[in-house]
Tab-separated table of C-alpha atoms in Angstrom:
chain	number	residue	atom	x	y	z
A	1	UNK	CA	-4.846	16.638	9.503
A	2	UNK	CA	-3.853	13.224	7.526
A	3	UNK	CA	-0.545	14.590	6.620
A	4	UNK	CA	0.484	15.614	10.248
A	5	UNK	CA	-1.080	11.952	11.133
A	6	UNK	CA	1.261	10.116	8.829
A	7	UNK	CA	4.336	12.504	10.343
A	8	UNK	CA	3.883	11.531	13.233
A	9	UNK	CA	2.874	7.706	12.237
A	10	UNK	CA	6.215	7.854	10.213
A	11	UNK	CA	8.279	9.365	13.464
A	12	UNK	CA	6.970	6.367	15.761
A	13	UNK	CA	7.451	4.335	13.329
A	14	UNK	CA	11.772	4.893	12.571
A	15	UNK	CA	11.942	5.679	17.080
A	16	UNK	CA	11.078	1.931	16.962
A	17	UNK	CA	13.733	0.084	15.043
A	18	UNK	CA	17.257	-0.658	15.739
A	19	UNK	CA	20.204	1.122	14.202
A	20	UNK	CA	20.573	-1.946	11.773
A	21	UNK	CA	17.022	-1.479	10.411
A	22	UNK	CA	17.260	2.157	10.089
A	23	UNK	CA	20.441	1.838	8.172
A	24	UNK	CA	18.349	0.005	5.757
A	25	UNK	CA	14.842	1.653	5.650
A	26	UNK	CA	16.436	5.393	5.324
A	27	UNK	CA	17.657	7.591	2.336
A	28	UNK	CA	18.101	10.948	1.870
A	29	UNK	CA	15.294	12.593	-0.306
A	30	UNK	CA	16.943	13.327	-3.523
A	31	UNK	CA	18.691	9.520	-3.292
A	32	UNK	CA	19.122	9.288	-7.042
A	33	UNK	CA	16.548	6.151	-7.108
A	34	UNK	CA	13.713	8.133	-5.794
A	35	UNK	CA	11.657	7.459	-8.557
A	36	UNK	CA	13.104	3.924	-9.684
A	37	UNK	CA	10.288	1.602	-9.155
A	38	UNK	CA	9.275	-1.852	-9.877
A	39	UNK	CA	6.583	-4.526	-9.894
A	40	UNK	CA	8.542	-7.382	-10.370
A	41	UNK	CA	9.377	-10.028	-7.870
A	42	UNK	CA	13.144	-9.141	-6.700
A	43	UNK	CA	14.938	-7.629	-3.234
A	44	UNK	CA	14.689	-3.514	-3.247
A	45	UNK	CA	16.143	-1.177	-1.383
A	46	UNK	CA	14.496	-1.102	1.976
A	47	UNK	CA	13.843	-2.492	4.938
A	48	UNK	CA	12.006	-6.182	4.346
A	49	UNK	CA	8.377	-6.640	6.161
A	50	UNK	CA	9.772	-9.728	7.227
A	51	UNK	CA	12.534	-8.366	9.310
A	52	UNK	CA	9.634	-6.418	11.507
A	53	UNK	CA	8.931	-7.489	14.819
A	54	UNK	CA	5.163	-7.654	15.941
A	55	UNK	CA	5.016	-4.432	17.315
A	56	UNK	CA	7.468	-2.738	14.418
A	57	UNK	CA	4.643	-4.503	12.324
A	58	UNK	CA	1.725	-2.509	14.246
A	59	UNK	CA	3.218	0.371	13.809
A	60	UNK	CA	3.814	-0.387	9.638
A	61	UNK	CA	-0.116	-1.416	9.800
A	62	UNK	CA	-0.660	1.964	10.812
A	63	UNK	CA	0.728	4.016	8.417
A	64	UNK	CA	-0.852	1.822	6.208
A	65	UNK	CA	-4.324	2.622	7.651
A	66	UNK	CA	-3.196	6.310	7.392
A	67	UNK	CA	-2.868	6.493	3.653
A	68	UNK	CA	-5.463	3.376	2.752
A	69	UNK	CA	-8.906	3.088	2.770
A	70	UNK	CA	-10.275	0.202	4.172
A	71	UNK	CA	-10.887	-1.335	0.737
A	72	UNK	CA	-7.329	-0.170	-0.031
A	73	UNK	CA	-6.027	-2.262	2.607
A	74	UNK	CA	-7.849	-5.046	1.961
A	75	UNK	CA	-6.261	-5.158	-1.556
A	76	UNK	CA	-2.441	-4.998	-0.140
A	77	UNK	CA	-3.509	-7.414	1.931
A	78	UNK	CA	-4.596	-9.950	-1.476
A	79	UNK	CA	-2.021	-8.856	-3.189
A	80	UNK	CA	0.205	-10.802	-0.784
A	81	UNK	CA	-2.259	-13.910	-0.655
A	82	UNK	CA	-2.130	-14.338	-4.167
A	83	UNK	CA	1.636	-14.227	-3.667
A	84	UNK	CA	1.586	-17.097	-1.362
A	85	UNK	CA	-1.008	-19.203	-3.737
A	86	UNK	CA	1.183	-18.607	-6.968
A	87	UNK	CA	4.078	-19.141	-5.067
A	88	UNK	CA	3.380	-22.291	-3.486
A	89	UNK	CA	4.829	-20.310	-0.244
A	90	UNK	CA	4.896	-21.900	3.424
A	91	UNK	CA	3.486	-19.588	5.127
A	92	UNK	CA	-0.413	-19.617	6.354
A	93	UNK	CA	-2.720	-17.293	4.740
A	94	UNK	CA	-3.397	-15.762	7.800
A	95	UNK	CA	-0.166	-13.938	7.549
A	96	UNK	CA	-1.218	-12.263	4.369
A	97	UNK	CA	-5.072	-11.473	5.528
A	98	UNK	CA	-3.937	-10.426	9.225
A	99	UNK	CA	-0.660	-9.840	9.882
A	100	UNK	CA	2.059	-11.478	11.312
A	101	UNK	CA	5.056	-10.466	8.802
A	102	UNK	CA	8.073	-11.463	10.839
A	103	UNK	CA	10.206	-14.378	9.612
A	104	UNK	CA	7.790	-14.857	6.771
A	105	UNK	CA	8.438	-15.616	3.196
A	106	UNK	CA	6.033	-13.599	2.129
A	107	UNK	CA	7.155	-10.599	4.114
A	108	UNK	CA	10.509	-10.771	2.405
A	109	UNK	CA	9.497	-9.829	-0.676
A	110	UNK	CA	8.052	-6.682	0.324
A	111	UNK	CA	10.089	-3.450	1.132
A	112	UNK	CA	9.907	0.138	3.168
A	113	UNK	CA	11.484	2.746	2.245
A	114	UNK	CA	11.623	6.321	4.286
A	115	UNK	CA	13.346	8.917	1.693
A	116	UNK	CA	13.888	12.226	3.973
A	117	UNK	CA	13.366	13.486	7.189
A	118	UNK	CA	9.515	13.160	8.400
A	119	UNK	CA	10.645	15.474	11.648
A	120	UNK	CA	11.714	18.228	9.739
A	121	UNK	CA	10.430	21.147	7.278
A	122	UNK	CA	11.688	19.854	3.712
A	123	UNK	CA	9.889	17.554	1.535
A	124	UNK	CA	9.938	13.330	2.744
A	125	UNK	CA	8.812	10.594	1.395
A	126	UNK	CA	7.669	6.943	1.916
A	127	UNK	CA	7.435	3.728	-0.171
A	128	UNK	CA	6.592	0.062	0.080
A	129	UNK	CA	7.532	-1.523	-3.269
A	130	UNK	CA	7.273	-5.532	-3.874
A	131	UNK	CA	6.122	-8.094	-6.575
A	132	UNK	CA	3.019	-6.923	-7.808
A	133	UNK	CA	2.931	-3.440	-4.992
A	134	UNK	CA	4.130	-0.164	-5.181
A	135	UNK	CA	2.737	2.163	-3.103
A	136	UNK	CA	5.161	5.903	-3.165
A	137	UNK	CA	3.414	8.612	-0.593
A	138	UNK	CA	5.109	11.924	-1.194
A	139	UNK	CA	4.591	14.893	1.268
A	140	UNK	CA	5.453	18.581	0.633
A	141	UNK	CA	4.181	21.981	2.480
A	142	UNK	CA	0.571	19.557	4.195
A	143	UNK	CA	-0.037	18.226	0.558
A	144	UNK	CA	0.520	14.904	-0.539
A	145	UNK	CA	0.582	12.912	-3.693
A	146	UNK	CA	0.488	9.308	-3.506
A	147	UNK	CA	1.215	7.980	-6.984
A	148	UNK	CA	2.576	5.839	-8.942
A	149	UNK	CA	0.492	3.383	-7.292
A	150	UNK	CA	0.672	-0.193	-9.074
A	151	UNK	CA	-1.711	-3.494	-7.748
A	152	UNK	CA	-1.407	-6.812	-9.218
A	153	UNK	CA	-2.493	-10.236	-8.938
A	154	UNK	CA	-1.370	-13.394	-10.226
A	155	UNK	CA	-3.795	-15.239	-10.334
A	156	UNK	CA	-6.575	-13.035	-10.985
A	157	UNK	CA	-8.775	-16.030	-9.787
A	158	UNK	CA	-7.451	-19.851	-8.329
A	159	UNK	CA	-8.332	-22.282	-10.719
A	160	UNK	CA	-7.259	-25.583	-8.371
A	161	UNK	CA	-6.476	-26.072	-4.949
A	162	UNK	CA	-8.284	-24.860	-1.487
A	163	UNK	CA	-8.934	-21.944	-3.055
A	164	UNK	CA	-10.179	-22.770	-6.139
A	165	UNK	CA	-12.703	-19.538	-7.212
A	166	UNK	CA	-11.373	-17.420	-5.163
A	167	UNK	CA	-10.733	-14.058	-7.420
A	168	UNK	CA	-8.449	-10.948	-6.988
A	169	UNK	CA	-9.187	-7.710	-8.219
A	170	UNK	CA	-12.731	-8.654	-9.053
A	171	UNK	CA	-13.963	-4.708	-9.396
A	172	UNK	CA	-11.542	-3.432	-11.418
A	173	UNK	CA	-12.244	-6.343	-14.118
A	174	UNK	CA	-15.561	-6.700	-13.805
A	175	UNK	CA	-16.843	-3.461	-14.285
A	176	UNK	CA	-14.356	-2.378	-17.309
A	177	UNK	CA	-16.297	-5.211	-18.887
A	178	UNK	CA	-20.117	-3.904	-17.934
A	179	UNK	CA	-18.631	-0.630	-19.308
A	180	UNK	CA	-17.321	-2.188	-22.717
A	181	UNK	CA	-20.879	-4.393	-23.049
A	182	UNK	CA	-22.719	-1.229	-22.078
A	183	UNK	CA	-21.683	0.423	-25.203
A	184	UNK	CA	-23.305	0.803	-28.372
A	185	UNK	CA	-21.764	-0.268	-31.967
A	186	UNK	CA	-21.264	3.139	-33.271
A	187	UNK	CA	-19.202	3.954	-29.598
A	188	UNK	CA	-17.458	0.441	-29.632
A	189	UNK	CA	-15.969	1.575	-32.968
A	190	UNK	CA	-14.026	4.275	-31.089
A	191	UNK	CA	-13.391	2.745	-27.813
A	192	UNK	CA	-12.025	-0.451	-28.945
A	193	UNK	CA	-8.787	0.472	-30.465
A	194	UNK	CA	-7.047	-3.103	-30.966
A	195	UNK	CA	-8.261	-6.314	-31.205
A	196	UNK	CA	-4.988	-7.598	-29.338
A	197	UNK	CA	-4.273	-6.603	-26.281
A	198	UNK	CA	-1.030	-5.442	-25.098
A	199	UNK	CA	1.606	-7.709	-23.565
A	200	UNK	CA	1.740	-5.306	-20.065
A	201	UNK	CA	0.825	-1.971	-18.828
A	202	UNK	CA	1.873	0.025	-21.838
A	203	UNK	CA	3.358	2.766	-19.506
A	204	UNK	CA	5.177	-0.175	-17.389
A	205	UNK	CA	7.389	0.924	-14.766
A	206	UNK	CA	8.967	4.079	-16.282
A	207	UNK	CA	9.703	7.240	-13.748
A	208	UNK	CA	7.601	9.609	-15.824
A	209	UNK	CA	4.155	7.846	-16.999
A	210	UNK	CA	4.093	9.008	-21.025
A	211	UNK	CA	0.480	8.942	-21.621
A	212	UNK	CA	1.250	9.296	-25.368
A	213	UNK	CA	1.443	5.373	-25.438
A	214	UNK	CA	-1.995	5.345	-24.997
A	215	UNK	CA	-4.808	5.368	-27.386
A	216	UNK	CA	-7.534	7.725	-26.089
A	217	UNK	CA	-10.704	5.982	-26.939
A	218	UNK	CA	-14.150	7.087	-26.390
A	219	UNK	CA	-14.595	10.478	-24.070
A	220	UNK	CA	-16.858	10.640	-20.947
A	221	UNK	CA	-18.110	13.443	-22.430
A	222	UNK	CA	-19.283	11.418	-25.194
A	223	UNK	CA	-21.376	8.731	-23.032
A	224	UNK	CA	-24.865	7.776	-21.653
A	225	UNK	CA	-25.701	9.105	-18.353
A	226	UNK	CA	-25.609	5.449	-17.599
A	227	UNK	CA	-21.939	4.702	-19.117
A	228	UNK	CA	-20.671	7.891	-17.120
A	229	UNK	CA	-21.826	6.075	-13.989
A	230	UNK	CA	-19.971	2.853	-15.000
A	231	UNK	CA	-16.623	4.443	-16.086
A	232	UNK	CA	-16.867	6.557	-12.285
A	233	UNK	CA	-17.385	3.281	-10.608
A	234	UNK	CA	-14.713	2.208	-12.358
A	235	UNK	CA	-12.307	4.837	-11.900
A	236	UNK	CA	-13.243	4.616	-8.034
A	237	UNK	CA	-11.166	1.155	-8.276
A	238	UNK	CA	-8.085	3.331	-8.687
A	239	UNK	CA	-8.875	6.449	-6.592
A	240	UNK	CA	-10.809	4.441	-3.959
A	241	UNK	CA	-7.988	2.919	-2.375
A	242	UNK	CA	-6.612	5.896	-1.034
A	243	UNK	CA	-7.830	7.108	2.290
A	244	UNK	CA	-10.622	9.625	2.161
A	245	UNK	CA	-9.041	12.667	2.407
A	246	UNK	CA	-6.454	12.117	-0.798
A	247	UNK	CA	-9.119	10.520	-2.888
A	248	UNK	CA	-11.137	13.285	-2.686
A	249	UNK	CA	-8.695	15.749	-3.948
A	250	UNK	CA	-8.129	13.562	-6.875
A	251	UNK	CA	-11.526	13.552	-7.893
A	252	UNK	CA	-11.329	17.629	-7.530
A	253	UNK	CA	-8.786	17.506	-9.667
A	254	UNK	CA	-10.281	15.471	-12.690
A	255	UNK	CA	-13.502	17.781	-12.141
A	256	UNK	CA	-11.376	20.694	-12.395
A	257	UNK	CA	-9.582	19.636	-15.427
A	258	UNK	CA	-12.393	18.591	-16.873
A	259	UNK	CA	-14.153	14.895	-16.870
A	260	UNK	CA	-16.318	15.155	-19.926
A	261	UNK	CA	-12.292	14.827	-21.345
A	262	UNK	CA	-11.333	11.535	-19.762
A	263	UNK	CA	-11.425	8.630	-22.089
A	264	UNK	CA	-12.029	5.044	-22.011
A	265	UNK	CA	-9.830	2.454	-24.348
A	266	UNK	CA	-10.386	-0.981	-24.678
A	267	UNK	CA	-7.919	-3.230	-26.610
A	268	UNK	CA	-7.888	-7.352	-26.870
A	269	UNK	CA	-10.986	-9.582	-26.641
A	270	UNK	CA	-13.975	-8.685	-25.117
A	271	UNK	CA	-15.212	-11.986	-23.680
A	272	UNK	CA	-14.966	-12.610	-19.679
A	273	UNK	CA	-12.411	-15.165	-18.275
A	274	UNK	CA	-9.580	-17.336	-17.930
A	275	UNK	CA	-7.816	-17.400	-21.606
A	276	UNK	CA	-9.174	-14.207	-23.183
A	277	UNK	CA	-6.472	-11.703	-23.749
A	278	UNK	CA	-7.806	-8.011	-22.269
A	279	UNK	CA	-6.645	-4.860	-21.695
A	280	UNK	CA	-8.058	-1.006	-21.013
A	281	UNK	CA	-7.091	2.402	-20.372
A	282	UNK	CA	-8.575	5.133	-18.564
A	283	UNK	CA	-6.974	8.783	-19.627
A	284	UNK	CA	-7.505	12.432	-19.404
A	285	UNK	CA	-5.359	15.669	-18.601
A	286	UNK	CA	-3.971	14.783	-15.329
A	287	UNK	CA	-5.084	11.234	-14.509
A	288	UNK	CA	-4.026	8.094	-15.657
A	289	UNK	CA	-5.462	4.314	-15.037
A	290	UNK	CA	-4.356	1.355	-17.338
A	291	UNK	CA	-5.243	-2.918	-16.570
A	292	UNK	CA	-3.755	-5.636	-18.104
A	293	UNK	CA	-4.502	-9.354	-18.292
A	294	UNK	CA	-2.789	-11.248	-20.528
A	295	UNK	CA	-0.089	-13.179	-19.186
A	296	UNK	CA	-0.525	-16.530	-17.741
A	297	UNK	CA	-3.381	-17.316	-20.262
A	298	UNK	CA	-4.522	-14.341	-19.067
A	299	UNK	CA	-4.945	-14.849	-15.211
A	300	UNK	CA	-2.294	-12.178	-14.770
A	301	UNK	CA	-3.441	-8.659	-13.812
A	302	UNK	CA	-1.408	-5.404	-13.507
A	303	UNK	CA	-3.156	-2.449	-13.083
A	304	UNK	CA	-1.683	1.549	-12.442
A	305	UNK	CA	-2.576	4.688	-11.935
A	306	UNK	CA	-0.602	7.603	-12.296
A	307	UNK	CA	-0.971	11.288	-11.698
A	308	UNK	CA	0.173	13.063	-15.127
A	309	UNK	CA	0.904	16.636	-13.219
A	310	UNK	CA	1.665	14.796	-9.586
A	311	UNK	CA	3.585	11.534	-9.755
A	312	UNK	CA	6.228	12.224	-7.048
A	313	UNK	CA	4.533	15.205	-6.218
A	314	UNK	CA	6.698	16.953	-9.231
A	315	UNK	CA	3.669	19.837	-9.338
A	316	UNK	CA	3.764	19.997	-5.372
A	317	UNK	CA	8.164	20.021	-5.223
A	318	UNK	CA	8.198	22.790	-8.429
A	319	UNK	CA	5.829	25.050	-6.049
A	320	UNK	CA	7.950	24.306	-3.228
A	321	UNK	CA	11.270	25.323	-4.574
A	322	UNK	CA	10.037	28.085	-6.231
A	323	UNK	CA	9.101	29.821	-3.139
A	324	UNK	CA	12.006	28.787	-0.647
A	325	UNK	CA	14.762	29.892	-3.377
């Protein structure tokens, strides 16, 4: 069972490090930062992937593989290229794509966090929070939750340099605008609710996601057969990067609550590329998606989701309480 899996991960992972690191990656669970979060660049509390030693660093890559899927991975993995491109950093891209964290730059800006104790019967918690990554895995009575979860890329695709055309979080654009073009006037008139887009995430950082900032757009329910296939692809970006297992109980969950109620909002222009200003929202009873490019002449993505009933596993921690009181 995954959850067991990432105990166990979790437990190899803290027998490995020195009392120094430990110091630093631990906290009890109800630390009153638990759910302070960020996605801008700045030091965390944590234990930096820099200070890791190769085999500390296997062990990370594990839980990692644990929680990701493959494509999930893949993503952390460009979210810390396109750090090193933006940043002008020294270190090779290698150490982004494959590994190799210790004494990076890169590896410094990203933190772990272990909030609990994984080897006992109460509810724990782990974290890796950077610029541009947050990643929060919750665990309570074999359940998990594993939002907020935040990806971002600046760029969103190299305009100069040895990696000119290379692009980050290709999907996630790309097919919010074959949805958009796939729509007919009459539904364009309710899904595109501005014609500028926001400045960020409209739900930005906060501990509890308020999805009354968002405009609700056009329903699933509402949409071609064709356009329902678009906006599931789509909202596979979000729910595909977790590993199988945790995916798939999201997707029970927006069936149960009811996908012909999720809603697609578009605000900002609607042409492709470097310069145009863009922005959408994906939103129903318990799920939550929202992308944003617009800074940086809009080669600046941010992009969330959030879990309206689940974020921190609140549903998961209310159950628990209620029947250990």
């Amino acid at each position: 069972m995954v959850v067991d899996q990432i105990r166990a991960a979790t437990q190899d992972l803290l027998a490995a490090l020195t009392p120094e690191q430990l110091k630093k990656i631990t906290a009890p669970f109800n630390t009153p930062d638990h759910q302070t979060w960020t996605y801008l660049p700045g030091a965390v509390p944590g234990l930096a992937l820099t200070e890791l030693s190769a085999a500390q660093e296997a062990l990370v890559v594990r839980l990692l593989e644990l929680v990701y899927s493959k494509r999930g991975l893949a993503d952390f993995r460009a979210v810390m290229a396109a750090e090193i491109i933006v940043r002008g950093l020294g270190d090779p891209m290698e150490v982004a794509e494959i590994g190799g964290w210790t004494g990076s730059t890169v590896g410094d800006r990203y933190y772990l966090r272990v909030l609990g104790d994984p080897a006992g019967t109460e509810p724990w918690a782990w974290r890796l929070n950077g610029h541009h990554l947050a990643l929060h895995v919750t665990l309570v009575d074999g359940a998990i939750s594993f939002t907020p979860q935040f990806f971002g890329s600046n760029p969103a695709e190299v305009l100069s340099g040895p990696h000119a055309g290379r692009r980050f979080l290709v999907a996630e654009q790309d097919l919010g605008f074959q949805l958009l073009h796939a729509l007919e006037p009459a539904q364009l008139d309710v899904a595109l609710v501005s014609d500028a887009a926001p400045d960020d995430i409209l739900t930005r950082h906060d501990p509890v996601a308020d999805a009354s900032l968002l405009h609700r757009g056009l329903a699933y329910g509402d949409m071609t057969e064709d356009q329902r296939q678009l906006l599931s692809l789509l909202i596979g970006q979000y729910v595909g990067r977790a590993a199988g297992p945790i995916g798939l109980q999201t997707w029970r969950d927006i069936t149960e609550q009811g996908i012909e109620r999720l809603t697609f909002a578009w605000a900002g222009e609607t042409q492709q590329g470097v310069g145009h200003r863009h922005y959408y929202s994906i939103a129903g009873p318990t799920f939550l998606a929202e992308y944003d490019n617009t800074q940086d002449n809009a080669n600046h993505i941010h992009s969330v989701w959030r879990d309206l009933r689940n974020d921190w596993a609140t549903d998961l921690l209310a159950a628990h309480y209620a029947m250990h009181r």
